[in-house]
Coordinates of C-alpha atoms in Angstrom, one line a residue:
M214 CA 66.8 40.0 134.6
A215 CA 67.0 38.1 130.9
S216 CA 69.9 35.6 130.7
S217 CA 73.4 37.0 129.0
P218 CA 75.9 34.3 128.8
I219 CA 78.5 36.7 127.1
T220 CA 78.2 39.1 129.8
D221 CA 78.4 36.4 132.4
F222 CA 81.8 34.6 130.5
Y223 CA 83.6 38.1 130.4
A224 CA 82.8 39.0 134.1
G225 CA 85.6 38.8 136.1
R226 CA 88.0 37.7 133.1
N227 CA 91.0 40.0 132.3
V228 CA 91.4 40.9 128.4
F229 CA 94.7 41.6 126.9
I230 CA 93.7 44.2 123.4
T231 CA 96.5 45.1 120.8
G232 CA 95.8 48.0 118.6
A233 CA 93.6 49.3 121.1
T234 CA 93.7 52.7 120.1
G235 CA 92.5 52.0 116.8
F236 CA 89.2 52.4 115.4
V237 CA 88.2 48.8 116.3
G238 CA 90.5 48.6 119.6
V239 CA 89.0 51.7 121.2
T240 CA 85.6 50.5 120.5
I241 CA 86.2 46.8 122.1
V242 CA 87.5 48.8 125.5
E243 CA 84.2 50.8 125.3
K244 CA 81.9 47.8 124.6
L245 CA 83.6 45.8 127.3
L246 CA 83.2 48.5 130.0
R247 CA 79.8 49.6 129.6
E248 CA 78.2 46.2 128.9
V249 CA 80.1 44.0 131.4
P250 CA 79.8 46.1 134.8
N251 CA 82.3 43.2 136.5
V252 CA 84.6 42.8 133.5
G253 CA 88.2 42.0 134.7
T254 CA 91.0 44.3 134.2
L255 CA 91.9 45.3 130.1
Y256 CA 95.4 45.5 129.5
L257 CA 96.0 47.4 126.8
L258 CA 99.4 47.1 124.1
M259 CA 100.4 50.8 123.7
R260 CA 103.6 52.3 122.2
A261 CA 105.1 55.5 123.8
K262 CA 105.3 58.0 121.0
K263 CA 105.4 61.9 120.2
G264 CA 107.3 62.2 123.5
K265 CA 104.3 60.9 125.2
N266 CA 104.4 57.9 127.8
V267 CA 102.1 55.4 127.5
Q268 CA 100.2 56.5 130.8
E269 CA 99.9 60.0 128.9
R270 CA 98.7 58.1 125.9
L271 CA 95.7 56.2 128.3
E272 CA 94.8 59.6 128.9
E273 CA 94.5 61.0 125.9
L274 CA 92.8 57.8 124.7
K275 CA 90.2 58.3 127.4
K276 CA 89.2 61.4 125.8
N277 CA 87.9 59.5 122.8
S278 CA 84.5 60.4 121.5
V279 CA 83.6 56.9 121.8
F280 CA 83.1 57.7 125.7
D281 CA 80.8 60.5 125.1
K282 CA 77.8 58.0 125.8
F283 CA 80.0 56.1 128.5
K284 CA 80.3 59.3 130.2
E285 CA 76.8 60.7 129.9
L286 CA 75.9 57.5 131.5
Q287 CA 78.3 58.5 134.6
L288 CA 80.3 55.2 134.0
E289 CA 83.7 56.9 134.2
S290 CA 84.9 55.1 137.5
R291 CA 85.1 52.2 134.9
L292 CA 88.1 53.6 133.1
S293 CA 90.3 52.7 136.1
K294 CA 89.8 49.3 134.9
I295 CA 92.2 50.2 131.8
V296 CA 95.9 49.2 132.5
P297 CA 98.5 50.3 129.6
I298 CA 101.2 47.9 128.9
E299 CA 103.9 49.1 126.9
G300 CA 105.0 47.4 123.5
D301 CA 104.8 47.1 120.2
V302 CA 103.8 44.2 117.9
G303 CA 106.7 45.2 115.5
L304 CA 109.4 44.2 118.1
E305 CA 110.5 41.0 119.4
N306 CA 108.6 39.7 122.3
L307 CA 106.0 42.6 121.2
G308 CA 108.6 44.9 123.0
I309 CA 107.0 43.9 126.2
S310 CA 109.2 44.5 129.7
P311 CA 109.9 41.2 131.3
K312 CA 107.8 42.4 134.6
D313 CA 104.8 43.3 132.4
R314 CA 105.1 40.1 130.3
Q315 CA 104.6 38.2 133.6
I316 CA 101.6 40.2 134.8
L317 CA 100.0 38.9 131.5
I318 CA 101.1 35.2 131.6
D319 CA 99.4 35.3 135.3
N320 CA 96.3 37.3 134.4
V321 CA 94.8 37.3 130.9
N322 CA 92.0 35.2 130.2
V323 CA 91.2 36.4 126.7
V324 CA 93.2 38.1 124.1
F325 CA 91.8 40.1 120.8
H326 CA 94.5 40.6 118.4
S327 CA 93.5 43.7 116.4
A328 CA 96.8 45.5 115.8
A329 CA 97.9 45.8 112.0
T330 CA 99.0 47.7 109.5
L331 CA 96.2 48.7 107.4
D332 CA 98.1 50.4 104.5
F333 CA 97.7 49.1 100.9
F334 CA 100.6 50.6 99.7
Q335 CA 103.6 49.9 102.3
S336 CA 106.4 47.5 101.6
L337 CA 106.5 43.6 102.2
K338 CA 109.1 44.1 104.8
E339 CA 106.6 46.4 107.2
T340 CA 103.5 44.3 106.6
T341 CA 105.4 41.5 107.1
N342 CA 106.9 42.2 110.3
I343 CA 103.7 43.8 111.6
N344 CA 100.7 41.8 109.8
L345 CA 102.5 38.4 110.2
R346 CA 105.2 38.4 112.7
G347 CA 103.5 40.7 114.7
T348 CA 100.5 38.0 115.0
R349 CA 103.2 35.2 115.4
R350 CA 104.5 37.1 118.6
V351 CA 100.7 37.2 120.2
V352 CA 100.6 33.7 119.4
E353 CA 103.7 32.6 121.4
L354 CA 102.4 35.1 124.0
C355 CA 99.3 33.4 124.4
Q356 CA 101.3 29.8 124.7
Q357 CA 102.7 31.2 127.6
L358 CA 99.3 32.2 129.5
T359 CA 98.4 30.2 132.2
K360 CA 94.8 31.2 132.4
L361 CA 94.1 32.0 128.7
D362 CA 90.6 30.5 127.6
A363 CA 90.4 32.5 124.1
L364 CA 92.2 33.9 121.5
V365 CA 90.4 36.0 118.6
H366 CA 92.3 37.3 115.8
V367 CA 90.9 40.1 113.6
S368 CA 91.7 39.1 110.4
S369 CA 89.9 40.6 107.0
A370 CA 87.3 39.4 104.7
Y371 CA 89.6 40.8 102.2
V372 CA 92.8 37.9 103.1
N373 CA 91.0 35.7 100.1
A374 CA 90.4 38.6 97.6
Y375 CA 92.2 36.6 94.8
I376 CA 88.6 35.0 94.5
T377 CA 85.3 36.4 94.5
K378 CA 83.0 33.9 96.4
V379 CA 84.6 33.5 99.7
E380 CA 83.6 30.9 102.5
E381 CA 84.0 31.1 106.1
K382 CA 87.0 28.4 106.2
L383 CA 90.6 28.9 106.0
Y384 CA 92.3 28.6 102.5
P385 CA 95.4 27.2 101.8
S386 CA 98.3 29.7 102.6
P387 CA 99.8 31.5 99.8
D388 CA 103.5 30.8 100.7
D389 CA 105.6 29.7 103.5
P390 CA 105.9 32.3 106.0
E391 CA 109.6 31.2 106.8
K392 CA 110.4 32.2 103.3
I393 CA 108.4 35.5 103.6
I394 CA 110.3 36.4 107.2
Q395 CA 113.8 35.4 105.8
L396 CA 113.4 37.3 102.7
A397 CA 111.9 40.6 104.4
E398 CA 114.7 40.1 107.0
T399 CA 117.5 39.8 104.4
L400 CA 116.4 42.0 101.4
N401 CA 116.2 45.5 101.1
D402 CA 112.7 47.4 100.0
E403 CA 114.1 47.7 96.3
A404 CA 114.8 44.2 95.9
L405 CA 111.7 43.0 97.7
K406 CA 109.4 45.2 95.8
E407 CA 111.3 43.6 92.2
L408 CA 110.2 40.3 93.8
E409 CA 106.8 41.5 95.0
P410 CA 104.8 40.0 91.8
K411 CA 106.1 36.6 92.2
L412 CA 105.2 36.6 95.4
L413 CA 101.8 38.1 96.0
K414 CA 100.6 35.9 92.8
D415 CA 97.1 36.9 92.7
H416 CA 96.8 39.0 96.0
P417 CA 96.3 42.4 95.2
N418 CA 98.5 44.1 97.7
T419 CA 100.9 43.3 100.7
Y420 CA 98.4 44.0 103.3
T421 CA 95.7 40.6 102.2
F422 CA 99.0 38.8 101.6
T423 CA 100.4 38.8 104.8
K424 CA 97.2 38.8 106.7
H425 CA 96.5 35.8 104.9
L426 CA 99.8 34.4 106.3
A427 CA 99.1 35.5 109.5
E428 CA 95.6 33.5 110.0
H429 CA 97.7 30.2 109.7
E430 CA 99.9 31.5 112.6
V431 CA 96.8 30.9 114.4
A432 CA 95.4 28.0 112.9
N433 CA 98.9 26.5 114.0
V434 CA 97.9 26.8 117.5
S435 CA 94.1 26.3 117.3
S436 CA 94.5 22.8 119.0
K437 CA 96.2 24.2 122.2
F438 CA 93.7 26.3 123.1
P439 CA 90.3 28.0 121.7
C440 CA 90.8 30.1 119.0
G441 CA 88.7 32.4 116.2
I442 CA 89.0 34.2 113.5
V443 CA 87.0 37.4 112.3
R444 CA 86.8 39.0 109.2
P445 CA 85.3 42.1 108.4
S446 CA 84.8 43.8 105.2
M447 CA 84.9 47.3 105.1
I448 CA 84.4 48.8 108.8
T449 CA 81.9 51.7 108.9
A450 CA 80.6 54.1 111.2
A451 CA 78.5 52.7 114.2
W452 CA 74.8 51.2 113.2
K453 CA 73.5 51.7 117.0
E454 CA 76.2 52.0 119.5
P455 CA 77.9 53.8 121.3
I456 CA 76.2 56.5 119.1
P457 CA 74.3 55.9 115.6
G458 CA 76.9 57.3 113.0
W459 CA 79.7 57.5 115.4
T460 CA 82.8 57.0 113.6
I461 CA 86.7 58.2 114.3
S462 CA 87.9 56.7 110.7
K463 CA 88.5 58.3 107.4
N464 CA 88.7 55.1 105.4
G465 CA 85.6 54.1 103.0
P466 CA 82.6 56.2 102.8
Q467 CA 83.6 58.2 105.7
G468 CA 86.3 59.5 103.9
F469 CA 84.5 60.6 100.6
F470 CA 81.8 62.0 102.8
M471 CA 84.0 64.2 104.4
G472 CA 85.5 65.4 101.2
A473 CA 82.5 65.9 99.6
S474 CA 81.0 67.6 102.6
K475 CA 83.7 70.0 102.0
G476 CA 82.8 70.7 98.6
I477 CA 86.3 69.4 97.5
L478 CA 85.5 66.2 96.5
R479 CA 83.1 66.3 93.4
R480 CA 83.6 62.9 91.5
L481 CA 84.3 59.5 92.8
P482 CA 85.1 56.5 91.0
L483 CA 82.5 53.9 91.9
D484 CA 80.4 51.6 89.7
P485 CA 76.6 52.4 92.0
S486 CA 75.9 48.8 90.3
I487 CA 78.2 46.8 92.2
I488 CA 78.0 45.7 95.8
M489 CA 80.2 47.4 98.2
D490 CA 80.6 45.3 101.2
Y491 CA 80.3 47.6 104.2
I492 CA 79.8 46.5 107.8
P493 CA 79.1 48.8 110.9
I494 CA 81.7 49.2 113.8
D495 CA 79.4 48.0 116.5
V496 CA 78.5 45.0 114.5
V497 CA 82.2 44.1 114.2
V498 CA 83.0 44.5 117.9
N499 CA 79.8 42.7 118.9
G500 CA 81.2 39.7 116.5
I501 CA 84.8 39.9 118.3
I502 CA 83.1 39.9 121.8
T503 CA 81.1 37.1 120.8
T504 CA 83.4 35.1 119.0
G505 CA 85.4 34.8 122.4
Y506 CA 82.9 33.6 124.2
Y507 CA 81.9 31.1 121.6
V508 CA 85.1 29.3 121.3
N509 CA 85.6 28.8 125.0
S510 CA 81.8 27.4 125.4
L511 CA 82.9 24.9 122.4
Q512 CA 85.7 24.0 124.5
A513 CA 83.5 23.4 127.4
K514 CA 81.1 21.1 125.1
N515 CA 84.1 19.0 123.9
G516 CA 85.1 17.8 127.4
G517 CA 88.0 20.6 127.8
R518 CA 89.6 20.3 124.4
P519 CA 89.8 22.9 121.7
A520 CA 87.3 22.6 119.2
E521 CA 87.9 23.5 115.7
L522 CA 89.2 26.6 114.5
Q523 CA 86.1 28.9 114.1
I524 CA 86.4 31.6 111.4
F525 CA 83.2 34.0 110.8
H526 CA 82.8 36.7 108.0
L527 CA 81.4 40.1 109.3
T528 CA 80.0 41.1 106.3
S529 CA 77.3 42.1 104.0
S530 CA 77.5 41.2 100.7
T531 CA 75.5 37.8 100.6
Y532 CA 72.9 38.9 103.6
K533 CA 72.2 42.6 103.4
P534 CA 73.9 43.8 100.3
F535 CA 74.5 47.3 99.5
R536 CA 74.5 49.3 96.0
F537 CA 75.1 52.9 95.7
E538 CA 72.5 53.0 93.3
L539 CA 69.9 52.3 96.1
M540 CA 70.6 55.5 97.2
A541 CA 72.9 57.8 94.6
D542 CA 70.1 60.0 94.4
K543 CA 70.3 60.9 98.1
I544 CA 73.8 61.4 98.9
N545 CA 73.9 64.9 97.9
G546 CA 70.4 65.6 99.8
Y547 CA 72.0 64.1 102.8
L548 CA 75.0 66.6 102.5
H549 CA 72.7 69.3 102.3
D550 CA 70.7 68.2 105.5
Y551 CA 73.8 68.2 107.0
P552 CA 76.1 70.7 105.8
L553 CA 79.3 71.9 106.9
N554 CA 80.0 75.6 108.3
S555 CA 83.6 74.7 107.3
A556 CA 82.6 73.8 103.4
V557 CA 84.8 75.7 101.0
W558 CA 81.9 75.1 98.2
Y559 CA 78.6 74.1 97.4
P560 CA 78.5 69.9 97.9
N561 CA 77.7 68.3 95.0
L562 CA 79.1 64.4 94.6
R563 CA 78.8 62.5 91.5
L564 CA 79.6 58.8 91.0
V565 CA 81.8 57.8 87.9
K566 CA 81.8 54.4 86.4
S567 CA 85.0 54.5 84.5
L568 CA 88.3 55.4 85.6
W569 CA 89.7 57.5 82.7
V570 CA 86.4 59.4 82.6
F571 CA 87.3 59.9 86.5
R572 CA 90.9 60.8 85.6
L573 CA 89.5 63.7 83.2
S574 CA 87.0 65.0 85.6
A575 CA 89.4 65.1 88.3
I576 CA 91.3 67.7 86.2
L577 CA 88.4 69.6 85.5
F578 CA 86.5 69.4 89.0
H579 CA 89.4 68.4 91.8
F580 CA 92.9 70.0 90.2
I581 CA 91.9 73.5 88.7
P582 CA 89.3 74.1 91.1
G583 CA 92.1 73.0 94.2
F584 CA 94.9 75.3 92.3
F585 CA 92.9 78.3 92.9
L586 CA 91.4 77.6 96.7
D587 CA 95.3 76.4 97.4
L588 CA 96.4 80.0 95.9
V589 CA 93.7 81.8 97.8
T590 CA 95.1 79.6 101.1
K591 CA 98.6 80.6 100.5
I592 CA 97.6 83.9 100.1
G593 CA 96.0 83.9 103.1
G594 CA 99.1 82.4 105.1
G595 CA 97.5 78.8 105.3
R596 CA 98.9 75.7 104.2
P597 CA 97.8 74.7 100.6
I598 CA 97.0 70.8 100.5
L599 CA 94.3 70.1 97.9
V600 CA 96.4 69.6 94.7
R601 CA 98.9 67.7 96.9
L602 CA 95.5 65.7 98.2
H603 CA 94.4 64.9 94.8
K604 CA 97.6 63.8 93.6
N605 CA 97.8 61.3 96.5
V606 CA 94.1 59.7 95.2
W607 CA 95.1 59.9 91.8
N608 CA 99.0 58.2 92.5
S609 CA 96.7 55.5 94.1
L610 CA 94.1 54.7 91.8
N611 CA 95.8 51.8 89.9
T612 CA 96.4 49.9 93.1
L613 CA 92.9 50.8 94.3
E614 CA 90.9 50.0 91.2
R615 CA 90.4 46.3 91.9
F616 CA 88.9 47.1 95.2
I617 CA 86.9 49.9 93.7
F618 CA 85.6 47.8 91.0
T619 CA 85.3 44.4 91.9
E620 CA 82.0 42.8 93.2
W621 CA 82.9 40.2 96.6
H622 CA 80.6 37.9 97.9
F623 CA 81.5 37.1 101.2
D624 CA 79.5 34.1 102.8
S625 CA 78.4 34.6 106.4
K626 CA 75.9 31.5 107.2
R627 CA 78.0 30.6 109.8
L628 CA 78.3 34.2 111.5
L629 CA 74.3 34.0 111.3
A630 CA 73.9 30.3 112.6
L631 CA 75.7 31.5 115.7
S632 CA 73.8 34.5 116.1
K633 CA 70.6 32.2 116.1
T634 CA 72.6 30.4 119.0
T635 CA 72.6 33.4 121.4
T636 CA 69.9 34.3 124.0
A637 CA 67.6 36.8 123.3
A638 CA 69.3 39.2 125.9
D639 CA 72.4 38.6 124.1
K640 CA 71.0 39.2 120.8
K641 CA 70.0 42.8 122.0
K642 CA 73.3 43.3 123.6
F643 CA 75.8 42.0 121.4
F644 CA 73.8 42.1 118.0
I645 CA 75.4 40.5 114.9
D646 CA 72.6 40.2 112.8
I647 CA 72.0 43.2 110.3
G648 CA 68.7 41.7 109.2
E649 CA 67.2 44.9 110.3
L650 CA 69.8 47.3 109.2
T651 CA 68.3 50.1 106.8
W652 CA 70.9 51.6 104.4
D653 CA 68.7 54.7 103.9
E654 CA 68.5 55.3 107.7
Y655 CA 72.3 54.3 108.0
F656 CA 74.2 56.4 105.9
A657 CA 72.0 59.5 107.0
N658 CA 73.7 58.6 110.6
T659 CA 77.1 58.0 108.9
I660 CA 77.1 61.9 107.2
L661 CA 75.8 63.2 110.6
G662 CA 78.5 61.5 112.3
V663 CA 81.2 62.3 110.1
R664 CA 80.0 65.9 110.6
Q665 CA 80.5 65.7 114.0
Y666 CA 83.1 63.1 114.9
L667 CA 85.7 63.6 111.8
S668 CA 84.9 67.1 110.8
K669 CA 84.7 68.6 114.4
E670 CA 81.1 70.5 113.8
S671 CA 78.9 70.9 116.7
P672 CA 75.2 70.1 116.1
K673 CA 74.8 73.5 117.7
N674 CA 75.9 75.0 114.3
L675 CA 73.6 73.4 112.1
E676 CA 71.7 76.2 111.2
K677 CA 74.3 78.6 110.4
A678 CA 75.8 75.9 108.4
R679 CA 72.3 75.5 106.4
R680 CA 72.2 79.2 105.8
K681 CA 76.0 79.2 104.6
D682 CA 74.7 76.2 102.4
K683 CA 72.5 78.3 100.4
I684 CA 74.7 81.1 99.7
L685 CA 77.3 78.4 98.4
L686 CA 74.3 77.0 96.4
G687 CA 73.6 80.8 95.0
L688 CA 77.5 81.3 93.9
H689 CA 77.6 77.9 92.8
V690 CA 74.5 78.5 90.2
A691 CA 76.2 82.2 89.4
L692 CA 79.4 80.5 88.7
Q693 CA 77.4 77.9 86.3
L694 CA 76.0 80.3 84.3
S695 CA 78.9 82.8 84.3
F696 CA 81.0 79.6 83.0
W697 CA 78.4 78.8 79.8
Y698 CA 78.1 82.3 79.1
G699 CA 81.6 82.1 78.4
I700 CA 81.6 79.1 76.3
F701 CA 78.5 80.4 74.2
K702 CA 80.8 83.9 73.7
L703 CA 83.5 81.7 73.2
I704 CA 81.9 79.7 70.5
V705 CA 80.6 82.7 68.8
C706 CA 84.2 84.3 68.7
V707 CA 85.8 81.4 67.5
T708 CA 83.5 80.1 64.7
G709 CA 81.5 83.3 63.7
V710 CA 78.1 81.7 64.1
S711 CA 74.9 83.8 65.1
G712 CA 74.0 83.8 68.5
A713 CA 70.9 81.6 67.7
K714 CA 73.1 78.7 66.1
A715 CA 75.5 78.8 69.4
A716 CA 72.7 78.6 71.5
L717 CA 71.7 75.2 69.8
I718 CA 75.3 73.9 70.1
L719 CA 75.2 74.5 74.6
P720 CA 72.8 72.0 75.4
V721 CA 74.9 69.4 73.0
L722 CA 78.1 70.3 75.5
Y723 CA 76.1 70.6 78.4
Y724 CA 75.3 66.8 78.0
L725 CA 78.6 65.7 77.0
F726 CA 80.4 67.8 80.1
G727 CA 77.7 66.1 82.2
L728 CA 79.0 62.2 81.6
I729 CA 82.1 63.5 83.4

């Protein structure tokens, strides 16, 4: 059997994971249980919520679609290795009871810290508590662990969003963390909001700012035990594992593919010529697991002393760049190859380069149809949500503009060098090199995955959905013809010109209309 040092490293080791119910965390759990049969106990930090205790939440977690393949392989018995630890990174001492804390102190070998608030619009008070102080609380626990072999902190490529060419290194702290913590504790949200521009400086939001500060919390202890920081960019659906296209995240392309497949989202503010840095979830998880092994191996080579802090970019922009212009003409084809039975209109997504043009098109293609569809929903006794949804998008555009229309280049030479040091078996089991990824095939699988895992539509009703898609096409064409016939009659009525002259004006209007 081919050698797998990474598998050997995790065999028998106990792992503590924060953010275990999130997109990254739950995928780490599945991967470790599937690929490392002899992995020790997986301690998952979980909080009781919605009237459910952590044991009940664990049972819910086990039903997550990430385990579908796992169950097909009849590996359910390995789920017994999961032990929930009640707590919350937003609470002092992580909200962990003294008894559970002692269990962790005596047993944990590896820590994966992936818990964070990802909300770009959240207050500095909340992001400081979760992202900065939460990381400090995890680091404080790590200093107490008697058998710690590695800490891996999941950061973000965008912690350095104030520059567009970013290296795999620690950049100077944007501010004094003690000052930020004190301000967050003593000032109310309104006072903090007024101070934000001065505090954030070139950082686009409180998320990147506090995540940047959090990296320095890890750096402060990197001489005490092996530490690694991974910086994923926009995390997208699975490339290969557990199932191509699998996702539970509505962020990034998954979210707008979901809206577009419903026929609700028809325009998207996006410059197709700009590199969009996407990285599949399975590559991210493999990078996290590999980093844990690697930083520990460096300590062994360094005479038992921790090596310098290791930072890796899990990104695609400088190695396997993706631009929507590569497949702008194919997206709608994929949407019609894998249509939704629940679609409300014929999908037809267009990319708009200008924000003000998008706002104009949103009025015509989102708000007006949304108003009528909400009205129909309300009459039918349902809950109208489309206008509210489009309002939320509209209100967030100014904040998101920098991320939509900025091209970043994240260097990933160190990650690729790391990949080359792994054995053939580990390159296959814990792949982090995306050189063989084909974006066309990947996004076709993503749209199929969005259909199954986000829109909850079974592959069994695909043919039925395709028949409905053809009906919606007919209705779409009929509406288009009716609309332009109405415009034609309006021109004749208002201007008094002949039908022949009005017909000459229509192509011009059609062209102008096509720009939005």
